[in-house]
Short mmCIF file of C-alpha atoms in Angstrom, two decimals:
data_model
loop_
_atom_site.label_atom_id
_atom_site.label_comp_id
_atom_site.label_asym_id
_atom_site.label_seq_id
_atom_site.Cartn_x
_atom_site.Cartn_y
_atom_site.Cartn_z
CA UNK J 1 -22.98 6.98 14.78
CA UNK J 2 -21.33 10.26 13.84
CA UNK J 3 -23.11 13.62 13.63
CA UNK J 4 -23.10 13.67 9.81
CA UNK J 5 -24.92 10.35 9.57
CA UNK J 6 -27.36 11.35 12.31
CA UNK J 7 -28.22 14.58 10.52
CA UNK J 8 -28.77 12.85 7.17
CA UNK J 9 -31.13 10.36 8.79
CA UNK J 10 -33.13 13.18 10.40
CA UNK J 11 -33.52 14.81 6.96
CA UNK J 12 -34.71 11.52 5.44
CA UNK J 13 -37.21 10.92 8.22
CA UNK J 14 -38.55 14.45 7.86
CA UNK J 15 -38.87 14.06 4.08
CA UNK J 16 -40.98 10.92 4.50
CA UNK J 17 -43.12 11.95 7.46
CA UNK J 18 -43.38 15.69 6.81
CA UNK J 19 -42.38 16.40 10.43
CA UNK J 20 -40.29 19.40 11.40
CA UNK J 21 -37.46 17.76 13.32
CA UNK J 22 -34.50 19.15 15.20
CA UNK J 23 -31.20 18.50 13.48
CA UNK J 24 -28.40 17.29 15.79
CA UNK J 25 -26.21 19.98 17.28
CA UNK J 26 -23.07 20.41 15.21
CA UNK J 27 -24.53 18.96 12.02
CA UNK J 28 -23.05 20.66 8.94
CA UNK J 29 -25.26 20.19 5.87
CA UNK J 30 -22.50 21.40 3.54
CA UNK J 31 -20.09 18.80 4.95
CA UNK J 32 -22.77 16.11 4.55
CA UNK J 33 -23.40 16.98 0.90
CA UNK J 34 -20.83 14.50 -0.40
CA UNK J 35 -22.45 11.58 1.43
CA UNK J 36 -25.91 12.77 0.35
CA UNK J 37 -24.88 12.71 -3.31
CA UNK J 38 -22.97 9.44 -2.99
CA UNK J 39 -26.12 7.72 -1.72
CA UNK J 40 -28.43 9.41 -4.27
CA UNK J 41 -30.38 11.21 -1.55
CA UNK J 42 -30.40 14.76 -2.92
CA UNK J 43 -34.19 15.23 -3.39
CA UNK J 44 -34.90 13.61 -0.01
CA UNK J 45 -32.29 15.73 1.75
CA UNK J 46 -33.67 18.90 0.17
CA UNK J 47 -37.26 18.04 1.11
CA UNK J 48 -36.17 17.25 4.66
CA UNK J 49 -34.09 20.40 4.94
CA UNK J 50 -37.05 22.54 3.86
CA UNK J 51 -39.29 20.79 6.41
CA UNK J 52 -36.68 21.32 9.12
CA UNK J 53 -36.42 25.04 8.31
CA UNK J 54 -32.81 25.02 7.16
CA UNK J 55 -32.12 28.57 5.87
CA UNK J 56 -32.68 28.76 2.12
CA UNK J 57 -29.86 31.29 1.65
CA UNK J 58 -27.18 28.70 2.41
CA UNK J 59 -25.10 27.83 -0.70
CA UNK J 60 -25.62 24.12 -0.07
CA UNK J 61 -29.39 24.60 -0.22
CA UNK J 62 -29.05 26.06 -3.72
CA UNK J 63 -27.10 22.95 -4.76
CA UNK J 64 -29.71 20.65 -3.22
CA UNK J 65 -32.56 22.60 -4.82
CA UNK J 66 -30.91 22.36 -8.22
CA UNK J 67 -30.47 18.60 -7.76
CA UNK J 68 -34.10 18.28 -6.64
CA UNK J 69 -35.35 20.03 -9.79
CA UNK J 70 -33.20 17.83 -12.00
CA UNK J 71 -34.58 14.71 -10.29
CA UNK J 72 -38.13 16.01 -10.67
CA UNK J 73 -37.71 16.45 -14.43
CA UNK J 74 -35.89 13.15 -14.80
CA UNK J 75 -38.45 11.21 -12.78
CA UNK J 76 -41.35 12.74 -14.68
CA UNK J 77 -39.82 11.57 -17.96
CA UNK J 78 -39.06 8.12 -16.53
CA UNK J 79 -42.62 7.56 -15.30
CA UNK J 80 -44.04 8.62 -18.66
CA UNK J 81 -41.70 6.28 -20.52
CA UNK J 82 -42.43 3.33 -18.21
CA UNK J 83 -46.15 3.89 -18.80
CA UNK J 84 -45.55 3.90 -22.56
CA UNK J 85 -43.60 0.65 -22.41
CA UNK J 86 -46.18 -1.13 -20.26
CA UNK J 87 -49.04 0.12 -22.45
CA UNK J 88 -47.19 -1.23 -25.50
CA UNK J 89 -46.75 -4.57 -23.72
CA UNK J 90 -50.50 -4.69 -23.12
CA UNK J 91 -51.25 -4.11 -26.78
CA UNK J 92 -48.72 -6.75 -27.84
CA UNK J 93 -49.97 -9.35 -25.35
CA UNK J 94 -46.70 -9.40 -23.38
CA UNK J 95 -46.93 -10.41 -19.71
CA UNK J 96 -45.10 -8.14 -17.28
CA UNK J 97 -44.59 -7.65 -13.55
CA UNK J 98 -43.15 -4.31 -12.34
CA UNK J 99 -40.43 -4.62 -9.70
CA UNK J 100 -38.60 -2.45 -7.16
CA UNK J 101 -38.53 1.24 -8.13
CA UNK J 102 -41.45 0.89 -10.56
CA UNK J 103 -43.63 0.20 -7.52
CA UNK J 104 -41.77 1.98 -4.74
CA UNK J 105 -41.92 5.56 -6.03
CA UNK J 106 -45.71 5.64 -5.48
CA UNK J 107 -45.18 4.85 -1.78
CA UNK J 108 -43.11 7.99 -1.24
CA UNK J 109 -44.83 11.34 -0.50
CA UNK J 110 -43.68 12.60 -3.92
CA UNK J 111 -42.45 10.46 -6.84
CA UNK J 112 -39.29 12.52 -7.29
CA UNK J 113 -38.17 11.59 -3.76
CA UNK J 114 -37.61 8.03 -4.99
CA UNK J 115 -35.56 8.39 -8.16
CA UNK J 116 -34.97 5.35 -10.37
CA UNK J 117 -31.51 4.59 -11.67
CA UNK J 118 -33.34 2.20 -13.99
CA UNK J 119 -36.78 0.62 -14.35
CA UNK J 120 -37.09 -3.07 -13.50
CA UNK J 121 -39.81 -5.26 -15.00
CA UNK J 122 -40.09 -9.05 -14.95
CA UNK J 123 -40.95 -10.58 -18.34
CA UNK J 124 -41.30 -14.11 -19.65
CA UNK J 125 -38.15 -15.03 -21.55
CA UNK J 126 -40.15 -17.11 -24.02
CA UNK J 127 -41.88 -13.89 -25.15
CA UNK J 128 -38.62 -12.26 -26.17
CA UNK J 129 -39.46 -12.36 -29.88
CA UNK J 130 -42.46 -10.16 -29.11
CA UNK J 131 -40.52 -7.86 -26.81
CA UNK J 132 -37.61 -6.88 -29.06
CA UNK J 133 -39.66 -5.17 -31.81
CA UNK J 134 -41.82 -3.36 -29.23
CA UNK J 135 -38.77 -1.89 -27.49
CA UNK J 136 -37.17 -0.85 -30.76
CA UNK J 137 -40.40 0.81 -31.91
CA UNK J 138 -40.37 2.88 -28.70
CA UNK J 139 -36.88 4.17 -29.46
CA UNK J 140 -34.89 1.88 -27.18
CA UNK J 141 -31.53 0.42 -28.12
CA UNK J 142 -30.53 -3.03 -26.93
CA UNK J 143 -27.65 -3.00 -24.47
CA UNK J 144 -25.62 -5.81 -22.93
CA UNK J 145 -27.55 -8.83 -21.72
CA UNK J 146 -26.69 -10.13 -18.26
CA UNK J 147 -27.41 -13.42 -16.51
CA UNK J 148 -30.85 -12.26 -15.42
CA UNK J 149 -31.63 -9.11 -17.42
CA UNK J 150 -32.29 -7.85 -20.92
CA UNK J 151 -31.02 -4.27 -20.87
CA UNK J 152 -32.50 -1.54 -23.04
CA UNK J 153 -31.67 2.16 -23.06
CA UNK J 154 -33.18 5.34 -24.43
CA UNK J 155 -32.56 9.02 -23.79
CA UNK J 156 -35.31 9.02 -21.15
CA UNK J 157 -34.86 5.67 -19.45
CA UNK J 158 -32.59 2.70 -18.81
CA UNK J 159 -34.79 -0.36 -18.63
CA UNK J 160 -33.92 -3.74 -17.16
CA UNK J 161 -36.29 -6.46 -18.33
CA UNK J 162 -35.72 -9.32 -15.92
CA UNK J 163 -35.62 -12.87 -17.24
CA UNK J 164 -35.57 -13.86 -13.56
CA UNK J 165 -35.83 -11.82 -10.36
CA UNK J 166 -32.40 -12.85 -9.04
CA UNK J 167 -29.29 -14.05 -10.87
CA UNK J 168 -28.56 -17.76 -11.09
CA UNK J 169 -25.11 -17.17 -9.55
CA UNK J 170 -26.82 -16.21 -6.28
CA UNK J 171 -27.66 -19.88 -6.07
CA UNK J 172 -29.39 -19.91 -2.69
CA UNK J 173 -31.75 -17.05 -3.53
CA UNK J 174 -32.35 -18.35 -7.04
CA UNK J 175 -33.28 -21.76 -5.60
CA UNK J 176 -36.05 -20.02 -3.64
CA UNK J 177 -37.40 -17.60 -6.26
CA UNK J 178 -36.70 -19.39 -9.54
CA UNK J 179 -37.60 -16.96 -12.31
CA UNK J 180 -40.22 -15.35 -10.02
CA UNK J 181 -43.35 -16.22 -11.94
CA UNK J 182 -44.46 -18.91 -9.48
CA UNK J 183 -45.22 -16.16 -6.97
CA UNK J 184 -46.88 -13.84 -9.47
CA UNK J 185 -50.56 -12.96 -9.13
CA UNK J 186 -52.61 -11.81 -12.08
CA UNK J 187 -53.72 -8.18 -11.79
CA UNK J 188 -55.38 -6.91 -14.98
CA UNK J 189 -54.75 -7.54 -18.66
CA UNK J 190 -51.12 -8.64 -19.04
CA UNK J 191 -50.06 -7.10 -15.74
CA UNK J 192 -49.00 -9.23 -12.77
CA UNK J 193 -47.93 -8.40 -9.25
CA UNK J 194 -46.52 -9.95 -6.11
CA UNK J 195 -48.46 -10.06 -2.87
CA UNK J 196 -47.31 -7.40 -0.36
CA UNK J 197 -45.64 -10.17 1.65
CA UNK J 198 -43.77 -11.69 -1.30
CA UNK J 199 -42.84 -8.25 -2.58
CA UNK J 200 -41.36 -7.39 0.82
CA UNK J 201 -39.46 -10.70 0.93
CA UNK J 202 -38.08 -9.93 -2.53
CA UNK J 203 -37.02 -6.39 -1.54
CA UNK J 204 -35.29 -7.71 1.58
CA UNK J 205 -33.56 -10.46 -0.41
CA UNK J 206 -32.45 -7.98 -3.06
CA UNK J 207 -31.06 -5.76 -0.30
CA UNK J 208 -29.28 -8.75 1.30
CA UNK J 209 -27.88 -9.82 -2.08
CA UNK J 210 -26.20 -6.47 -2.59
CA UNK J 211 -25.12 -6.27 1.06
CA UNK J 212 -23.18 -9.53 0.87
CA UNK J 213 -21.98 -9.01 -2.73
CA UNK J 214 -20.09 -5.80 -2.05
CA UNK J 215 -22.30 -3.23 -0.37
CA UNK J 216 -25.64 -1.45 -0.44
CA UNK J 217 -26.66 2.11 0.32
CA UNK J 218 -28.90 4.16 2.59
CA UNK J 219 -31.58 4.70 -0.06
CA UNK J 220 -32.16 0.97 -0.36
CA UNK J 221 -32.51 0.68 3.43
CA UNK J 222 -34.98 3.58 3.37
CA UNK J 223 -37.03 1.68 0.76
CA UNK J 224 -37.56 -1.10 3.31
CA UNK J 225 -38.75 1.35 5.97
CA UNK J 226 -41.09 3.14 3.54
CA UNK J 227 -42.50 -0.20 2.38
CA UNK J 228 -43.13 -1.35 5.95
CA UNK J 229 -44.91 1.96 6.75
CA UNK J 230 -47.13 1.61 3.69
CA UNK J 231 -47.99 -2.06 4.32
CA UNK J 232 -48.60 -2.28 8.03
CA UNK J 233 -51.00 -5.24 7.83
CA UNK J 234 -48.69 -7.78 6.23
CA UNK J 235 -48.74 -11.40 7.40
CA UNK J 236 -45.51 -11.32 9.39
CA UNK J 237 -45.75 -14.99 10.36
CA UNK J 238 -45.65 -15.95 6.67
CA UNK J 239 -42.79 -13.52 6.03
CA UNK J 240 -40.71 -14.82 8.92
CA UNK J 241 -41.24 -18.45 7.90
CA UNK J 242 -40.19 -17.71 4.32
CA UNK J 243 -37.14 -15.78 5.50
CA UNK J 244 -36.10 -18.80 7.55
CA UNK J 245 -36.15 -20.82 4.33
CA UNK J 246 -33.90 -18.16 2.79
CA UNK J 247 -31.68 -18.12 5.91
CA UNK J 248 -32.39 -14.40 6.19
CA UNK J 249 -34.48 -14.39 9.36
CA UNK J 250 -31.67 -13.15 11.62
CA UNK J 251 -30.54 -10.59 9.08
CA UNK J 252 -34.13 -9.37 8.76
CA UNK J 253 -34.48 -9.01 12.54
CA UNK J 254 -31.27 -6.98 12.61
CA UNK J 255 -32.47 -4.77 9.77
CA UNK J 256 -35.83 -4.13 11.50
CA UNK J 257 -33.88 -3.10 14.59
CA UNK J 258 -31.69 -0.81 12.50
CA UNK J 259 -34.68 0.87 10.80
CA UNK J 260 -36.31 1.45 14.18
CA UNK J 261 -33.06 2.91 15.49
CA UNK J 262 -32.61 5.15 12.45
CA UNK J 263 -36.14 6.40 11.92
CA UNK J 264 -38.34 5.67 14.94
CA UNK J 265 -36.34 6.69 18.05
CA UNK J 266 -35.98 3.05 19.09
CA UNK J 267 -33.00 1.56 20.86
CA UNK J 268 -30.19 0.25 18.72
CA UNK J 269 -27.45 -2.18 19.63
CA UNK J 270 -23.95 -3.15 18.58
CA UNK J 271 -25.25 -4.87 15.45
CA UNK J 272 -27.27 -1.77 14.49
CA UNK J 273 -24.16 0.37 14.74
CA UNK J 274 -22.17 -2.11 12.65
CA UNK J 275 -24.87 -2.38 9.96
CA UNK J 276 -25.35 1.37 9.80
CA UNK J 277 -21.64 2.07 9.48
CA UNK J 278 -21.28 -0.52 6.71
CA UNK J 279 -24.26 0.85 4.76
CA UNK J 280 -23.14 4.47 5.00
CA UNK J 281 -19.61 3.57 3.90
CA UNK J 282 -20.89 1.47 0.99
CA UNK J 283 -22.27 4.25 -1.15
CA UNK J 284 -25.06 3.09 -3.43
CA UNK J 285 -23.67 -0.33 -4.36
CA UNK J 286 -20.34 -0.69 -2.57
CA UNK J 287 -16.85 -0.52 -4.09
CA UNK J 288 -14.89 -2.64 -6.55
CA UNK J 289 -12.65 -4.24 -3.95
CA UNK J 290 -15.62 -5.24 -1.79
CA UNK J 291 -17.31 -6.82 -4.81
CA UNK J 292 -14.19 -8.78 -5.62
CA UNK J 293 -13.83 -9.96 -2.02
CA UNK J 294 -17.45 -11.18 -2.08
CA UNK J 295 -16.87 -13.04 -5.36
CA UNK J 296 -13.74 -14.66 -3.97
CA UNK J 297 -15.60 -15.74 -0.84
CA UNK J 298 -18.15 -17.58 -3.03
CA UNK J 299 -15.38 -19.43 -4.83
CA UNK J 300 -13.56 -20.28 -1.60
CA UNK J 301 -16.73 -21.58 0.01
CA UNK J 302 -16.70 -24.58 -2.34
CA UNK J 303 -12.92 -25.07 -2.37
CA UNK J 304 -10.95 -27.57 -0.33
CA UNK J 305 -8.20 -25.05 0.44
CA UNK J 306 -7.32 -21.39 0.03
CA UNK J 307 -4.78 -22.23 -2.70
CA UNK J 308 -7.36 -24.25 -4.67
CA UNK J 309 -9.83 -21.40 -4.38
CA UNK J 310 -7.25 -18.96 -5.72
CA UNK J 311 -6.53 -21.29 -8.63
CA UNK J 312 -10.25 -21.56 -9.44
CA UNK J 313 -10.56 -17.75 -9.41
CA UNK J 314 -7.60 -17.35 -11.76
CA UNK J 315 -8.97 -19.95 -14.17
CA UNK J 316 -12.38 -18.23 -14.17
CA UNK J 317 -10.70 -15.00 -15.30
CA UNK J 318 -8.54 -16.65 -17.95
CA UNK J 319 -11.29 -18.97 -19.21
CA UNK J 320 -14.60 -17.16 -18.55
CA UNK J 321 -17.77 -19.21 -18.83
CA UNK J 322 -19.99 -18.94 -21.89
CA UNK J 323 -22.71 -17.31 -19.74
CA UNK J 324 -20.29 -14.57 -18.69
CA UNK J 325 -18.53 -14.15 -22.04
CA UNK J 326 -21.74 -13.92 -24.07
CA UNK J 327 -22.58 -10.62 -22.34
CA UNK J 328 -19.78 -8.99 -24.37
CA UNK J 329 -19.78 -11.50 -27.24
CA UNK J 330 -23.46 -12.26 -27.99
CA UNK J 331 -22.45 -14.49 -30.91
CA UNK J 332 -21.95 -17.20 -28.27
CA UNK J 333 -25.70 -17.38 -27.67
CA UNK J 334 -26.14 -18.84 -31.14
CA UNK J 335 -22.73 -20.48 -31.57
CA UNK J 336 -21.46 -21.65 -28.15
CA UNK J 337 -18.83 -23.77 -29.91
CA UNK J 338 -16.91 -20.52 -30.58
CA UNK J 339 -16.09 -20.06 -26.87
CA UNK J 340 -12.37 -21.06 -27.25
CA UNK J 341 -12.04 -18.51 -30.06
CA UNK J 342 -13.56 -15.84 -27.83
CA UNK J 343 -11.03 -16.69 -25.11
CA UNK J 344 -8.22 -15.96 -27.56
CA UNK J 345 -9.84 -12.65 -28.54
CA UNK J 346 -10.16 -11.70 -24.87
CA UNK J 347 -6.49 -12.54 -24.17
CA UNK J 348 -5.25 -10.53 -27.16
CA UNK J 349 -7.46 -7.51 -26.38
CA UNK J 350 -6.38 -7.54 -22.74
CA UNK J 351 -2.65 -7.79 -23.53
CA UNK J 352 -2.75 -5.12 -26.25
CA UNK J 353 -5.36 -2.65 -25.05
CA UNK J 354 -6.25 -3.34 -21.42
CA UNK J 355 -2.97 -3.45 -19.53
CA UNK J 356 -4.42 -1.25 -16.79
CA UNK J 357 -7.30 -3.68 -16.26
CA UNK J 358 -4.79 -6.53 -16.08
CA UNK J 359 -2.80 -4.63 -13.47
CA UNK J 360 -5.93 -3.92 -11.40
CA UNK J 361 -6.96 -7.56 -11.56
CA UNK J 362 -3.51 -8.61 -10.31
CA UNK J 363 -3.79 -6.15 -7.41
CA UNK J 364 -7.20 -7.56 -6.55
CA UNK J 365 -5.87 -11.11 -6.51
CA UNK J 366 -2.98 -10.23 -4.24
CA UNK J 367 -5.12 -8.11 -1.90
CA UNK J 368 -7.45 -11.00 -1.00
CA UNK J 369 -5.87 -13.18 1.66
CA UNK J 370 -7.10 -15.77 4.10
CA UNK J 371 -7.27 -13.04 6.73
CA UNK J 372 -9.43 -10.69 4.64
CA UNK J 373 -11.76 -13.53 3.68
CA UNK J 374 -12.03 -14.62 7.29
CA UNK J 375 -12.91 -11.04 8.29
CA UNK J 376 -15.52 -10.86 5.52
CA UNK J 377 -17.19 -14.10 6.60
CA UNK J 378 -17.21 -13.10 10.25
CA UNK J 379 -18.75 -9.72 9.38
CA UNK J 380 -21.52 -11.46 7.42
CA UNK J 381 -22.15 -13.89 10.27
CA UNK J 382 -22.31 -11.01 12.75
CA UNK J 383 -25.30 -9.45 10.97
CA UNK J 384 -27.02 -12.80 10.37
CA UNK J 385 -26.04 -13.30 6.75
CA UNK J 386 -23.86 -16.41 6.83
CA UNK J 387 -23.57 -19.54 8.98
CA UNK J 388 -21.47 -18.76 12.03
CA UNK J 389 -18.46 -20.80 11.11
CA UNK J 390 -14.96 -19.34 10.60
CA UNK J 391 -13.21 -19.51 7.26
CA UNK J 392 -10.40 -22.08 7.23
CA UNK J 393 -7.45 -19.73 7.55
CA UNK J 394 -4.80 -22.36 8.33
CA UNK J 395 -3.81 -23.23 4.80
CA UNK J 396 -0.01 -22.93 4.63
CA UNK J 397 -0.20 -22.37 0.87
CA UNK J 398 -1.66 -18.88 1.29
#
């Protein structure tokens, strides 16, 4: 692990524990600023730097302090708006279950240390007719609907109301969780929650989903460590058995080792170094090419040959499914028979107005080869994510 990464991790640990820790010799906070911003760690890095007695007169400290204050104001507004939404749900008799950041920020020493890019809440899809007028009355505008989310935005908050806790296209994880309500426990009123164990399993699965689908960042790994610190009495036997069902038990063991290596002075290993390097290079959610490689790997997994997998990928782009197309063309939700017409509209718009997107898509297709897919699958297997079997890279058609 390089000095920049080591120093960032010391700052994060200090921000969470309040300890004054020694930064590694040669660590340059100004040089680390780009990685700190890329992983959305500014308030944590500032808090840690103050704890570690980094001189306040450094120009980089002024930048971090400014970012910290912005996050403080933003987080204050987000928390207030989430409270308003959930209170309105109570009054309207709408069931809800807060997820991820809505719960995690309270586990951090200060709420602003765990900023929310958006607020995630599980709802019952059959209550949508109740939900829409409530959100509009609160000043939200409806945004694009995805496979598993109803997206709403306001000046203060971007809100993702989950129809299900994981997308249906992550078939293995969806088969375990379903929409998520089977694991919900009633709290008070219309509010539900997950048990600490099921919540932890969900957080780990969500982390794994992003890891294998293109990348995931340091802040999301820190969430797992903070959650484990706050819930030290969890039933680990139950957790490990459930993770075996999800085929995430080895990945979980490797992540626990990584978190100990990063934040608790424990010994790491080759897998820890590999995981850490991948996470740091990912940024918050990875890059476009990594996402495309992950999507292609899913298609190839169910294809008899590399050439057939490529053909399936091309056809999916030319003839997108109704579920995918209705995100941009919501008319398909009511009139699915119009899908062929939507295909024509997509083709015309792409040819006339989106030539650059067409060029990028062509580059993505040509950049994915049997070798890159084989490397991807082996990297997933190495960290415990996929079955340890090599991709069939002997197809002469590639």
